[in-house]
CSV table of C-alpha atoms and ligand atoms in Angstrom, one decimal:
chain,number,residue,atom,x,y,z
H,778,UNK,CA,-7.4,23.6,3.3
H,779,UNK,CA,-5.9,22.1,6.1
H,780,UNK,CA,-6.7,23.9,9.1
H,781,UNK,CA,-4.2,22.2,11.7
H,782,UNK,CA,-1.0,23.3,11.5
H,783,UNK,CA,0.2,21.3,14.1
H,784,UNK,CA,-1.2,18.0,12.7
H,785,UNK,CA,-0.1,19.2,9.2
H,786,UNK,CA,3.7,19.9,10.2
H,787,UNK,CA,3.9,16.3,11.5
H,788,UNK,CA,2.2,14.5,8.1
H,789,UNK,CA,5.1,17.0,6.4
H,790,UNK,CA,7.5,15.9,8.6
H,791,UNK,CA,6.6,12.2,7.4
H,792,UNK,CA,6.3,12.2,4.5
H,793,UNK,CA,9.9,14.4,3.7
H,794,UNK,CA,12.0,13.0,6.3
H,795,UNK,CA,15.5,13.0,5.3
H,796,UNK,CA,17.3,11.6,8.2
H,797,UNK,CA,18.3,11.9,11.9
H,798,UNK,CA,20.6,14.5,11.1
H,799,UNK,CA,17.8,17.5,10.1
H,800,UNK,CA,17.3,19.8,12.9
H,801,UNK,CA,14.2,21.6,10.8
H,802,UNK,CA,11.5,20.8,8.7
H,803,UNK,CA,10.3,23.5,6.3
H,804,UNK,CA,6.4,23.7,6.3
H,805,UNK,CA,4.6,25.2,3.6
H,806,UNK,CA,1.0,24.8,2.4
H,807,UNK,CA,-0.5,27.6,0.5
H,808,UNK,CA,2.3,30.3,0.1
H,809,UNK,CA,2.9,30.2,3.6
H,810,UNK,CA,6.5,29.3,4.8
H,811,UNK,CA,7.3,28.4,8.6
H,812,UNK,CA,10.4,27.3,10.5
H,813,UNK,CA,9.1,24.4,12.7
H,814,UNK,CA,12.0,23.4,15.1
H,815,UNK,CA,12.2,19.5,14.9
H,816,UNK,CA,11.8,19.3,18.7
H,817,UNK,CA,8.7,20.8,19.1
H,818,UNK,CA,7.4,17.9,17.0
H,819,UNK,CA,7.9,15.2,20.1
H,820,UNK,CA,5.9,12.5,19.4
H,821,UNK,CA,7.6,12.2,16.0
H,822,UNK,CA,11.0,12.7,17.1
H,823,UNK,CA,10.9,10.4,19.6
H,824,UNK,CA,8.5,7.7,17.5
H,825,UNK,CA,10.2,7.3,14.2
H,826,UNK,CA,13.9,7.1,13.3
H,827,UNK,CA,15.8,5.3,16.0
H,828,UNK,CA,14.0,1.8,15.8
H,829,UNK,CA,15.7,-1.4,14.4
H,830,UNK,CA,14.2,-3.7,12.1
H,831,UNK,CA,12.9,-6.4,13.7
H,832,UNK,CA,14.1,-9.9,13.2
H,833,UNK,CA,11.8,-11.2,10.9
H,834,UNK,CA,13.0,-8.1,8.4
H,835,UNK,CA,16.1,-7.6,8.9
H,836,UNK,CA,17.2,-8.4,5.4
H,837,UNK,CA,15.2,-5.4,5.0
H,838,UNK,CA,17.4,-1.8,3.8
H,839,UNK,CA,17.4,0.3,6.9
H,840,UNK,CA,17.7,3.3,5.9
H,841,UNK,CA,15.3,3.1,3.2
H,842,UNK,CA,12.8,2.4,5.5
H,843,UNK,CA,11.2,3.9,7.8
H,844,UNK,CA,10.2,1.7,11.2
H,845,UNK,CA,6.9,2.6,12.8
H,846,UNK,CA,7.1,-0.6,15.0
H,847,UNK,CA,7.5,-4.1,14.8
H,848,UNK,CA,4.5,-4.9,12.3
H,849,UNK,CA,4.8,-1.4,10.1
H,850,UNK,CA,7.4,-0.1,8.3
H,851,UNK,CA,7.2,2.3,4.9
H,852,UNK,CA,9.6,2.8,2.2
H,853,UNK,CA,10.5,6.6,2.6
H,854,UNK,CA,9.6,8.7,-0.2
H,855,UNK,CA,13.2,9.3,-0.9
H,856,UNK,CA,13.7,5.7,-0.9
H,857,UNK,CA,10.6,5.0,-3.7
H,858,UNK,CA,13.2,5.6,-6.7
H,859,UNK,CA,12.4,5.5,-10.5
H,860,UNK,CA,12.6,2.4,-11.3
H,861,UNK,CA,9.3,0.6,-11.8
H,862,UNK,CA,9.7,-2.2,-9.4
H,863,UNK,CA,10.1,-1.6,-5.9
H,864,UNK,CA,12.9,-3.6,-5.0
H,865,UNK,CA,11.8,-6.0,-2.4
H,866,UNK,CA,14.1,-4.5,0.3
H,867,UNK,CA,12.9,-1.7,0.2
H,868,UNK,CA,9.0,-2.2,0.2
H,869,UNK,CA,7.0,-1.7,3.3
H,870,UNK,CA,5.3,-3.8,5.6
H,871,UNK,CA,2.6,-4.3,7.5
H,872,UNK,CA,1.5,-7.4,9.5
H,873,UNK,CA,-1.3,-7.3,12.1
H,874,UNK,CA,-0.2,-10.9,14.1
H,875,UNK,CA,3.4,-12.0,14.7
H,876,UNK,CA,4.4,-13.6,11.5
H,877,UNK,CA,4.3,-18.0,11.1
H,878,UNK,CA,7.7,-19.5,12.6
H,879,UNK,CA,10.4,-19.2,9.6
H,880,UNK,CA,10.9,-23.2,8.7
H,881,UNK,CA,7.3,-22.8,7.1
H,882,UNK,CA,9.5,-21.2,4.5
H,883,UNK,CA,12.7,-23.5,4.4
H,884,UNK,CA,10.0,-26.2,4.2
H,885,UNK,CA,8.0,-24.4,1.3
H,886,UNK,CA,6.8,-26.7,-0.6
H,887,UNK,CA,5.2,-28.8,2.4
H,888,UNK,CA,2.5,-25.4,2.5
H,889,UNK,CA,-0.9,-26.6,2.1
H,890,UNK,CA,-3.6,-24.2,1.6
H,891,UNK,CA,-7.5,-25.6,1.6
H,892,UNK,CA,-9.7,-25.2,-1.3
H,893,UNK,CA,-13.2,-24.4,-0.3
H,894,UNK,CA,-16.4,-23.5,-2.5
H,895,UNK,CA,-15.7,-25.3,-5.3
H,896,UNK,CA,-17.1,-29.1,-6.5
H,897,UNK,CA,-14.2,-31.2,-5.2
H,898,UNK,CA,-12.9,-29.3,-2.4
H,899,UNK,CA,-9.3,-30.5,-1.5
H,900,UNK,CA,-6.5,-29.0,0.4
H,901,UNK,CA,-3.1,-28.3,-2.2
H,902,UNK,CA,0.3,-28.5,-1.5
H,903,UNK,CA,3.0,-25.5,-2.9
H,904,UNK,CA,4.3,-28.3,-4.9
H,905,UNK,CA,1.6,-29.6,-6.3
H,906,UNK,CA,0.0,-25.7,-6.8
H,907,UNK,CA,3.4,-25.4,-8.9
H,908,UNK,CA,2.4,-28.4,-11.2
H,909,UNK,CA,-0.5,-26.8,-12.3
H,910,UNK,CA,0.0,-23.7,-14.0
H,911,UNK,CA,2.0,-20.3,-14.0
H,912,UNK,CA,2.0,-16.7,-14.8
H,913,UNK,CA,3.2,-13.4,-13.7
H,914,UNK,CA,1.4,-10.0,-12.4
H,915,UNK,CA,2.6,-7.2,-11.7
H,916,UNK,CA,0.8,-4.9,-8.8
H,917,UNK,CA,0.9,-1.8,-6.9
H,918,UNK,CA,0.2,-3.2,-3.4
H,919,UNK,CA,-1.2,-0.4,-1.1
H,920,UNK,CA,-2.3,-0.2,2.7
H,921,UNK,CA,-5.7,1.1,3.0
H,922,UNK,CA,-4.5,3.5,5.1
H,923,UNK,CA,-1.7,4.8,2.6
H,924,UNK,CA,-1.7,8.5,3.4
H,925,UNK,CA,-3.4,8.2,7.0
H,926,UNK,CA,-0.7,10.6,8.5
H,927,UNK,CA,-2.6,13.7,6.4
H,928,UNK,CA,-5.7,13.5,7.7
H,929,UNK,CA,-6.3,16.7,10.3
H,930,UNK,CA,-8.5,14.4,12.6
H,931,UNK,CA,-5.4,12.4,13.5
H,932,UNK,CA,-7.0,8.6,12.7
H,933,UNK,CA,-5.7,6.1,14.6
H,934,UNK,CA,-3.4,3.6,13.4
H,935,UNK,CA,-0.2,3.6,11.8
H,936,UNK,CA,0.5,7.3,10.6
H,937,UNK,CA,1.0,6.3,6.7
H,938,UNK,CA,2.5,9.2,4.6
H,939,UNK,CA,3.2,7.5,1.3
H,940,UNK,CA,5.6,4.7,1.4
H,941,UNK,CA,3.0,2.1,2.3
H,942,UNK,CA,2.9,1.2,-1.4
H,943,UNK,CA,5.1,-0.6,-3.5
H,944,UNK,CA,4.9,-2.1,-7.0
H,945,UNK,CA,5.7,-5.7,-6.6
H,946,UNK,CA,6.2,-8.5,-9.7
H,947,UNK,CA,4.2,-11.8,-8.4
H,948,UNK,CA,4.1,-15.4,-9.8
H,949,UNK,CA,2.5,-18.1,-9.1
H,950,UNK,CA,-1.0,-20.0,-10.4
H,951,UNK,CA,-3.8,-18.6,-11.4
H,952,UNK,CA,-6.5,-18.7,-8.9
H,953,UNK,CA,-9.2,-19.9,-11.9
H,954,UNK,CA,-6.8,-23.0,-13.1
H,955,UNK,CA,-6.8,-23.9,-9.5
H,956,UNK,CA,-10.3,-23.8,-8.9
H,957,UNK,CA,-11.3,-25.2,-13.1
H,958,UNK,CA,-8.9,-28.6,-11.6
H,959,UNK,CA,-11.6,-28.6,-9.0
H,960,UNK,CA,-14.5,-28.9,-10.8
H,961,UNK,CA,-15.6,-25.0,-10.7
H,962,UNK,CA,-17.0,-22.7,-8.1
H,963,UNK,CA,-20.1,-24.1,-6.4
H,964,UNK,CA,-23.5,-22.2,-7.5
H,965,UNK,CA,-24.5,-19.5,-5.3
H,966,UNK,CA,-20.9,-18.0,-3.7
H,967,UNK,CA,-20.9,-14.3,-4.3
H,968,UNK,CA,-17.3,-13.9,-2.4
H,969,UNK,CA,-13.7,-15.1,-2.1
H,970,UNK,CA,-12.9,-15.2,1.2
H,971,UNK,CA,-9.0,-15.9,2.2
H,972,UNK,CA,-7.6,-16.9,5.2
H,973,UNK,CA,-4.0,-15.9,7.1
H,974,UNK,CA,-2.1,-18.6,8.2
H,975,UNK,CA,-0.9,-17.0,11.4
H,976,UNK,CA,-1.1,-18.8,14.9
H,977,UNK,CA,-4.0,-16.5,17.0
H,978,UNK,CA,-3.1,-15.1,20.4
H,979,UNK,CA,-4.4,-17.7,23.1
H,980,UNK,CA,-7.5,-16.2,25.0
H,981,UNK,CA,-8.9,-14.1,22.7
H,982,UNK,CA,-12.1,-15.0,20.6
H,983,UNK,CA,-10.3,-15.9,16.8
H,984,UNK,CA,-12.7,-13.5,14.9
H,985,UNK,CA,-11.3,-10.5,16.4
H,986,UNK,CA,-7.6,-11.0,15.4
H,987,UNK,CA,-7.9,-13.6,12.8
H,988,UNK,CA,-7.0,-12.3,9.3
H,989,UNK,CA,-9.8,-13.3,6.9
H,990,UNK,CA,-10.9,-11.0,4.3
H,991,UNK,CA,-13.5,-11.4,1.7
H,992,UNK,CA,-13.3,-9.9,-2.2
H,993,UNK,CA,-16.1,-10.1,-4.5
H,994,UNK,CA,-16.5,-13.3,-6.6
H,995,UNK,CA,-15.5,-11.2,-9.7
H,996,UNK,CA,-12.1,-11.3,-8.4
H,997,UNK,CA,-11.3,-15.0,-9.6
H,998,UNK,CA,-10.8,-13.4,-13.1
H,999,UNK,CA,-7.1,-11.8,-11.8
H,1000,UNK,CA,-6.5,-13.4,-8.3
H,1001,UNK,CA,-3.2,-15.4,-8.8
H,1002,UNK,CA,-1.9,-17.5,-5.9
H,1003,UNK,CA,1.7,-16.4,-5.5
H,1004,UNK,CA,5.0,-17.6,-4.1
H,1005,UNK,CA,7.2,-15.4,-5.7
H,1006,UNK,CA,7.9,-11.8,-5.0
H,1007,UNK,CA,10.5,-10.1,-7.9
H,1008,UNK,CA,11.8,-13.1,-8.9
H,1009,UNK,CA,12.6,-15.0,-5.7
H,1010,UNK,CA,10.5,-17.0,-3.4
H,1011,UNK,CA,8.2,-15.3,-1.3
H,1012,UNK,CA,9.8,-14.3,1.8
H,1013,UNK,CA,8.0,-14.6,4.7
H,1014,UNK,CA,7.5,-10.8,5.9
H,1015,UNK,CA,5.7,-10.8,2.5
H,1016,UNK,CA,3.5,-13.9,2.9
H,1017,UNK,CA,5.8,-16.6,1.9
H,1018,UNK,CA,5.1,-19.6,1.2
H,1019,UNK,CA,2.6,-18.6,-0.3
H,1020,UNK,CA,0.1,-15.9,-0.3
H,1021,UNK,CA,-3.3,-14.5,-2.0
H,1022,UNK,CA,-2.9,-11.6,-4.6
H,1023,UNK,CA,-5.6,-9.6,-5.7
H,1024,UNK,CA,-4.5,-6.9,-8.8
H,1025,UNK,CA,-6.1,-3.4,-8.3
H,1026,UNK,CA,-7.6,-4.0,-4.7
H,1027,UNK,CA,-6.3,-2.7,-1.7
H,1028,UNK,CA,-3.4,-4.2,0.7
H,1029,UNK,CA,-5.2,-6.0,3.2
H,1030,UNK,CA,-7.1,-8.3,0.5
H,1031,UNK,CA,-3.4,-9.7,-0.4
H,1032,UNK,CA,-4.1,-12.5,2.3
H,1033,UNK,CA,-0.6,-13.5,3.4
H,1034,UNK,CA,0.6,-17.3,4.8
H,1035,UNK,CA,-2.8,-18.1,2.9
H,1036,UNK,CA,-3.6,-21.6,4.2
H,1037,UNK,CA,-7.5,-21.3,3.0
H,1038,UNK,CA,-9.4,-20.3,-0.2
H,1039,UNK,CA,-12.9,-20.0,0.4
H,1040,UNK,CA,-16.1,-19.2,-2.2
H,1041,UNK,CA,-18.9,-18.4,0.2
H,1042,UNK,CA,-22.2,-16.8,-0.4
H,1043,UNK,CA,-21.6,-14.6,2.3
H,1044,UNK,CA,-18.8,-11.8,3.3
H,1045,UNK,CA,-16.6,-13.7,6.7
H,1046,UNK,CA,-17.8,-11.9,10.5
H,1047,UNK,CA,-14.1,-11.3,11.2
H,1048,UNK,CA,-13.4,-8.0,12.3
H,1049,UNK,CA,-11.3,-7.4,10.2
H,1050,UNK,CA,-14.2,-7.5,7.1
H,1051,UNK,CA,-17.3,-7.0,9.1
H,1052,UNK,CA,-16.2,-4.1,10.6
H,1053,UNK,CA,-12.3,-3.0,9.7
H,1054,UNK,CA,-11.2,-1.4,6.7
H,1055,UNK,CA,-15.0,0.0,6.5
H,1056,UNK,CA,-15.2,3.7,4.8
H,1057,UNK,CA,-17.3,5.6,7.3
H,1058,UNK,CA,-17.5,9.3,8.8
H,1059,UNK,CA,-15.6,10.6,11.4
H,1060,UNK,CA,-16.9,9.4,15.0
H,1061,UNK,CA,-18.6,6.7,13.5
H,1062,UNK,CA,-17.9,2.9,14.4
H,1063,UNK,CA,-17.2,0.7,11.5
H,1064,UNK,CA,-20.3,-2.0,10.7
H,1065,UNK,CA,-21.0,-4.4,7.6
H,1066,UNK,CA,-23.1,-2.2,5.6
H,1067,UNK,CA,-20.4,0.6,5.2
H,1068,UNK,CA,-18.3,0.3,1.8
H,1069,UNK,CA,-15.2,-2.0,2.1
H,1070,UNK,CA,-11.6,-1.0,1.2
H,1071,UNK,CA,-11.8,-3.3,-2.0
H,1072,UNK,CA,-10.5,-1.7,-5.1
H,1073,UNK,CA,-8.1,0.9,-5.1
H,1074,UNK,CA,-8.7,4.5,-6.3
H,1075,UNK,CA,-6.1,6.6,-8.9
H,1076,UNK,CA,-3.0,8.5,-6.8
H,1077,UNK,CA,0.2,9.8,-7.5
H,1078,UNK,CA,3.1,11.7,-5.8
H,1079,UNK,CA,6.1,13.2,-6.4
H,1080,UNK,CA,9.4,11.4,-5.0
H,1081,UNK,CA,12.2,14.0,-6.2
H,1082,UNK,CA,12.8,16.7,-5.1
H,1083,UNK,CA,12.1,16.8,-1.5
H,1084,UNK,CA,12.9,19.6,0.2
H,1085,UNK,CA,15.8,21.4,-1.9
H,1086,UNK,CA,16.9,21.3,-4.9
H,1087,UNK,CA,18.9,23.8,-7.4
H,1088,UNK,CA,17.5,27.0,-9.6
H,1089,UNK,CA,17.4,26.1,-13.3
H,1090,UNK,CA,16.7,22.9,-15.3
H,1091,UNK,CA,15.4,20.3,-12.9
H,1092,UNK,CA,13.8,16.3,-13.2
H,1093,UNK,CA,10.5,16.5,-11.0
H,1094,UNK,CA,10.1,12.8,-10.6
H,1095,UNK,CA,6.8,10.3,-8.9
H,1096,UNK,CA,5.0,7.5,-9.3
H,1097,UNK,CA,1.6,7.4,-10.8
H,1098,UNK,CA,-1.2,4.4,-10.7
H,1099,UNK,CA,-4.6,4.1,-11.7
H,1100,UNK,CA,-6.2,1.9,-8.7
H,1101,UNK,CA,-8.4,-0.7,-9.9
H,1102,UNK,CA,-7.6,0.5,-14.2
H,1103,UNK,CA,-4.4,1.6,-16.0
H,1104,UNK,CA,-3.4,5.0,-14.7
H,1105,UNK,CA,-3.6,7.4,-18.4
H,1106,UNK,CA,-1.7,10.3,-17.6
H,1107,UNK,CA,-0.3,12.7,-14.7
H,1108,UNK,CA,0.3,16.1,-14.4
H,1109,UNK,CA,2.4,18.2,-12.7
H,1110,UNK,CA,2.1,21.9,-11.0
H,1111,UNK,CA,5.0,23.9,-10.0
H,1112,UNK,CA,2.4,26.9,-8.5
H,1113,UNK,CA,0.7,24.3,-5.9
H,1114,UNK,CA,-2.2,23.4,-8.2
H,1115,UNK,CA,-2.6,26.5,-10.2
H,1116,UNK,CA,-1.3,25.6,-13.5
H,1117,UNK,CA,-1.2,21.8,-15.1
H,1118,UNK,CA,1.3,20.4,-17.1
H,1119,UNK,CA,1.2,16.7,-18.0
H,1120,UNK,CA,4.4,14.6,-17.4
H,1121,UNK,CA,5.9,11.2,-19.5
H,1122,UNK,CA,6.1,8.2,-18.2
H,1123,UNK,CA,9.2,6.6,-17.8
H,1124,UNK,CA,10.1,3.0,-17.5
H,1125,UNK,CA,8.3,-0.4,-19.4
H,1126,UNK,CA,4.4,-0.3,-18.5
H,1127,UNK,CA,3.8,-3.5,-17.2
H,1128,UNK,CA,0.3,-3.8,-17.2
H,1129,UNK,CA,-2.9,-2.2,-15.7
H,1130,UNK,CA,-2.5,-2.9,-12.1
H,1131,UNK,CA,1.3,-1.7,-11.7
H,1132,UNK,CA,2.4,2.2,-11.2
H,1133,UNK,CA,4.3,4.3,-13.8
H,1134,UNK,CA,7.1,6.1,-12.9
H,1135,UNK,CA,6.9,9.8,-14.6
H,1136,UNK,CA,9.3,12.6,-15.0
H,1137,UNK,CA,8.5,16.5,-15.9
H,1138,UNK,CA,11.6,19.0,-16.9
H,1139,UNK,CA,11.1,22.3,-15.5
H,1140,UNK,CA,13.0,25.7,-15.3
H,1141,UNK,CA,12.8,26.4,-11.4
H,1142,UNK,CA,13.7,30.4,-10.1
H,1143,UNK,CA,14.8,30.3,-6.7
H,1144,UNK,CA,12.3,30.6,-3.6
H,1145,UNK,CA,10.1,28.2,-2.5
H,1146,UNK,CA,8.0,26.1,-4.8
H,1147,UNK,CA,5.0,23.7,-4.1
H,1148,UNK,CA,5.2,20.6,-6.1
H,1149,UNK,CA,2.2,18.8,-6.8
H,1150,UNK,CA,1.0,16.0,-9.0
H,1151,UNK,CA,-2.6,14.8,-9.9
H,1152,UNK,CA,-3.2,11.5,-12.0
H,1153,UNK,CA,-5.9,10.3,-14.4
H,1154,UNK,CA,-6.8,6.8,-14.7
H,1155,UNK,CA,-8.4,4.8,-17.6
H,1156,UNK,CA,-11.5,5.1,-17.0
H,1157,UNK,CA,-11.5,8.9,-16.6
H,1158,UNK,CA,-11.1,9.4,-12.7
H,1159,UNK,CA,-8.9,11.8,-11.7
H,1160,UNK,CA,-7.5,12.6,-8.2
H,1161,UNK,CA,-9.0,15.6,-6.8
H,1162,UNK,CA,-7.9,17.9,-4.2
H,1163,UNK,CA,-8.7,17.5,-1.4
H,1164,UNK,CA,-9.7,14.4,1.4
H,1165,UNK,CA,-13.0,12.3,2.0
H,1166,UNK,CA,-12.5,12.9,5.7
H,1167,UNK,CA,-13.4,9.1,7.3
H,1168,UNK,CA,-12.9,7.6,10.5
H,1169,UNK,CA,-9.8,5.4,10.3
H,1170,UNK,CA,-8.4,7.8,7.7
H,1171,UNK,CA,-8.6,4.9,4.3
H,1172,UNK,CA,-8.3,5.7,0.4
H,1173,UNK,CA,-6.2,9.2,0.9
H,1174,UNK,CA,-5.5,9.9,-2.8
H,1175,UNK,CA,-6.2,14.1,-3.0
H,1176,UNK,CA,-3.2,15.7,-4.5
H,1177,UNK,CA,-3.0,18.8,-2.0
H,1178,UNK,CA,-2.0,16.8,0.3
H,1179,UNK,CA,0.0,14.7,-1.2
H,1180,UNK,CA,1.9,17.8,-2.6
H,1181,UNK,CA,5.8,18.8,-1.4
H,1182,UNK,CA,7.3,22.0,-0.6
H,1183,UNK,CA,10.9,22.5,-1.6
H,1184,UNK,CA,13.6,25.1,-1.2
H,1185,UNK,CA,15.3,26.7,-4.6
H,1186,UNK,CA,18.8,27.9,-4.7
N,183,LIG,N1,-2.0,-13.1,6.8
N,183,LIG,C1,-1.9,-11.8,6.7
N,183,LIG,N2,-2.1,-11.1,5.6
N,183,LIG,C2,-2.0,-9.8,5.5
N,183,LIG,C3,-1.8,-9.0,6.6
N,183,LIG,C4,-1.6,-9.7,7.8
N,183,LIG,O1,-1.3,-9.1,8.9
N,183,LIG,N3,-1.6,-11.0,7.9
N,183,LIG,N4,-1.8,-7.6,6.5
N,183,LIG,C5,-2.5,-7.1,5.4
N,183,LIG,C6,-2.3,-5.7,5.2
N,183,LIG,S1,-3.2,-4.6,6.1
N,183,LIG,C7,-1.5,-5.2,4.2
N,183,LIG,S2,-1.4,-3.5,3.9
N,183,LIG,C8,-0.6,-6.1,3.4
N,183,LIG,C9,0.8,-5.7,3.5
N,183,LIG,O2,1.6,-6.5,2.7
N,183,LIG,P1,3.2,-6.5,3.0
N,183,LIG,O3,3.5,-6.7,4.4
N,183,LIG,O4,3.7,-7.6,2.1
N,183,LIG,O5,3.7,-5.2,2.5
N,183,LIG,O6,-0.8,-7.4,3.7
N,183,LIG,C10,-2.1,-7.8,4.1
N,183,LIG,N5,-2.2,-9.2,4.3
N,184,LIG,MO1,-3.0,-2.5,5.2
């Protein structure tokens, strides 16, 4: 249960935000129904709505978006749709470092990324990475911190609700032709370590803003180097030229402007791996030996209705993915969690690592209804109810939470 209302109205208030229009947001959580007046809910009111995109994304759909500052935006949950692939102006960002200048994407081709680890290490062009083989994945790619914005501790960093996630169609080479043309990993290297092409701030030591993460060796079986997003070329809020993908494992692994691939024997000592995106308790500092936000767990959530809808026959609609596995089925509850019924998926499934859409048809009497939705993945996991509290507030996929209150008339 959560037992801040205050904290609770404002992760409501994100996560069913309509537009700049509402005056009040209707807060319900357990039968209980409050008016809370949208100015009491400053920092929110003031924080969210009125910002512009920034340059770099403006070809970006506003008002599907919504702008948490100049590195973070998420696609509002009204926004998500039912289609299966999130169209690529709609899907959110998140950048930690001011992205590369913009010719390294009218110059494409010229990107060369450094391959390091393997017998004949070499540095590739795009052009010549495009010679040498091609396929197509298709991924849910998540934020770690997807879902930050319920947590009752109020972590700190961008306060996620659920649009930082998007299910994205890549292409590009896979990682293992690259590295097979290069005479095959060298023994010993137990990690994959990727590196951002970003310029680092001047006077400030590179391992504390550089972005270099590091994914278990096992990874080479589905990493694909991409340069295409949805059928065009990588744009470069999204990592274009070229960027790292890694199916089933968390945002932040998805190495952006990737200029080097690296098999080491060791995890890299950037903060960002050593000790960011670290699972630990609440108070607690993050440090190597705590578990890294690698693969992602199963989740769901509803996207339709929000808020109000009519009495009678309605669509409850929401995305559904299994993390790391195929997501098997999703349920949905009317009653907030007291009764189950499972939903269909609707749309082409397009493989392990992308979401399914799902629909459930339902007679609704008016009053006020908590939606909720709870997922089972392939391997048997299913999402439970509540949080694992943790310090930066990472891997939110309990389905109270994640639940909507709406108004039937
Ligand atoms: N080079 C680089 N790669 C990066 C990042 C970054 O700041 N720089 N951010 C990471 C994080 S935290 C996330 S959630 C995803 C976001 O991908 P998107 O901006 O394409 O949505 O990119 C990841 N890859
Ligand atoms: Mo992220």
């Amino acid at each position: 249960m959560n037992n801040n209302p205050d904290l609770h109205a404002r992760a409501t208030a994100l996560s069913q935000q309509v537009g700049s229009t509402r005056r009040h947001f209707l807060l319900g959580s357990a039968g209980v129904l409050a008016s809370v007046p949208l100015l009491g809910l400053a920092p929110l009111a003031r924080g969210e709505e009125p910002k512009s995109l920034p340059d770099y994304a403006a070809w970006k759909e506003r008002n599907a978006l919504i702008v948490h500052s100049t590195n973070t935006m998420e696609t509002r949950r009204d926004a998500i749709g039912a289609g299966v692939v999130t169209p690529s102006d709609r899907l959110f960002v998140r950048n930690n470092l001011p992205t590369p200048p913009v010719d390294v994407v009218e110059n494409a081709d010229a990107w060369e990324v450094s391959i390091e680890g393997v017998r004949n290490p070499r540095s590739l062009t795009l052009a010549e990475l495009k010679n040498m083989n091609v396929t197509s994945v298709t991924t849910v790619l998540q934020c770690s911190g997807n879902g930050r914005a319920f947590f009752p501790h109020g972590a700190s960093g961008t306060q996620w609700s659920v649009g930082a996630a998007g299910c994205v169609v890549w292409t590009g080479v896979p990682l293992k032709d690259v590295v097979e043309e290069l005479g095959g990993v060298e023994d010993g290297m137990s990690f994959i370590t990727n590196t951002g092409g970003e310029e680092l701030p001047a006077g400030l030591d590179p391992k504390t803003v550089i972005v270099e993460r590091s994914v278990p060796a096992r990874a080479l079986e589905t990493a694909i180097l991409a340069w295409a997003m949805n059928d065009e070329p990588l744009p470069l809020s999204h990592g274009g030229p070229l960027r790292m993908v890694v199916p089933g494992y968390y945002g932040v692994n998805n190495v952006k402007y990737v200029k080097r691939v690296a098999f080491t024997d060791k995890e890299t000592d950037a903060k960002i791996q050593a000790s960011g995106y670290r699972i630990r308790d609440v108070g607690k500092s993050g440090a190597p030996e705590q578990p890294s936000m690698w693969e992602m767990n199963v989740k769901s959530w509803i996207t339709t209705p929000l808020e109000k809808t009519h009495k009678g026959r309605n669509l409850i609609y929401g995305v559904a993915m299994g993390g790391a596995v195929a997501v098997e089925s999703v349920e949905v509850s009317t009653d907030g969690g007291e009764t189950w019924q499972e939903a269909r998926f609707v749309g082409p499934d397009l493989g392990q690592y992308a979401w399914r859409p799902f629909v459930f048809a339902t007679d609704l009497s008016p009053g006020e209804v908590r939606l909720v939705s709870r997922a089972t993945s392939a391997s048997g996991e299913t999402q439970p109810k509540g949080r694992t509290d943790n310090e930066r507030g990472y891997g939110h996929n309990g389905w109270e939470d994640h639940g909507v209150t709406v108004q039937v008339s």
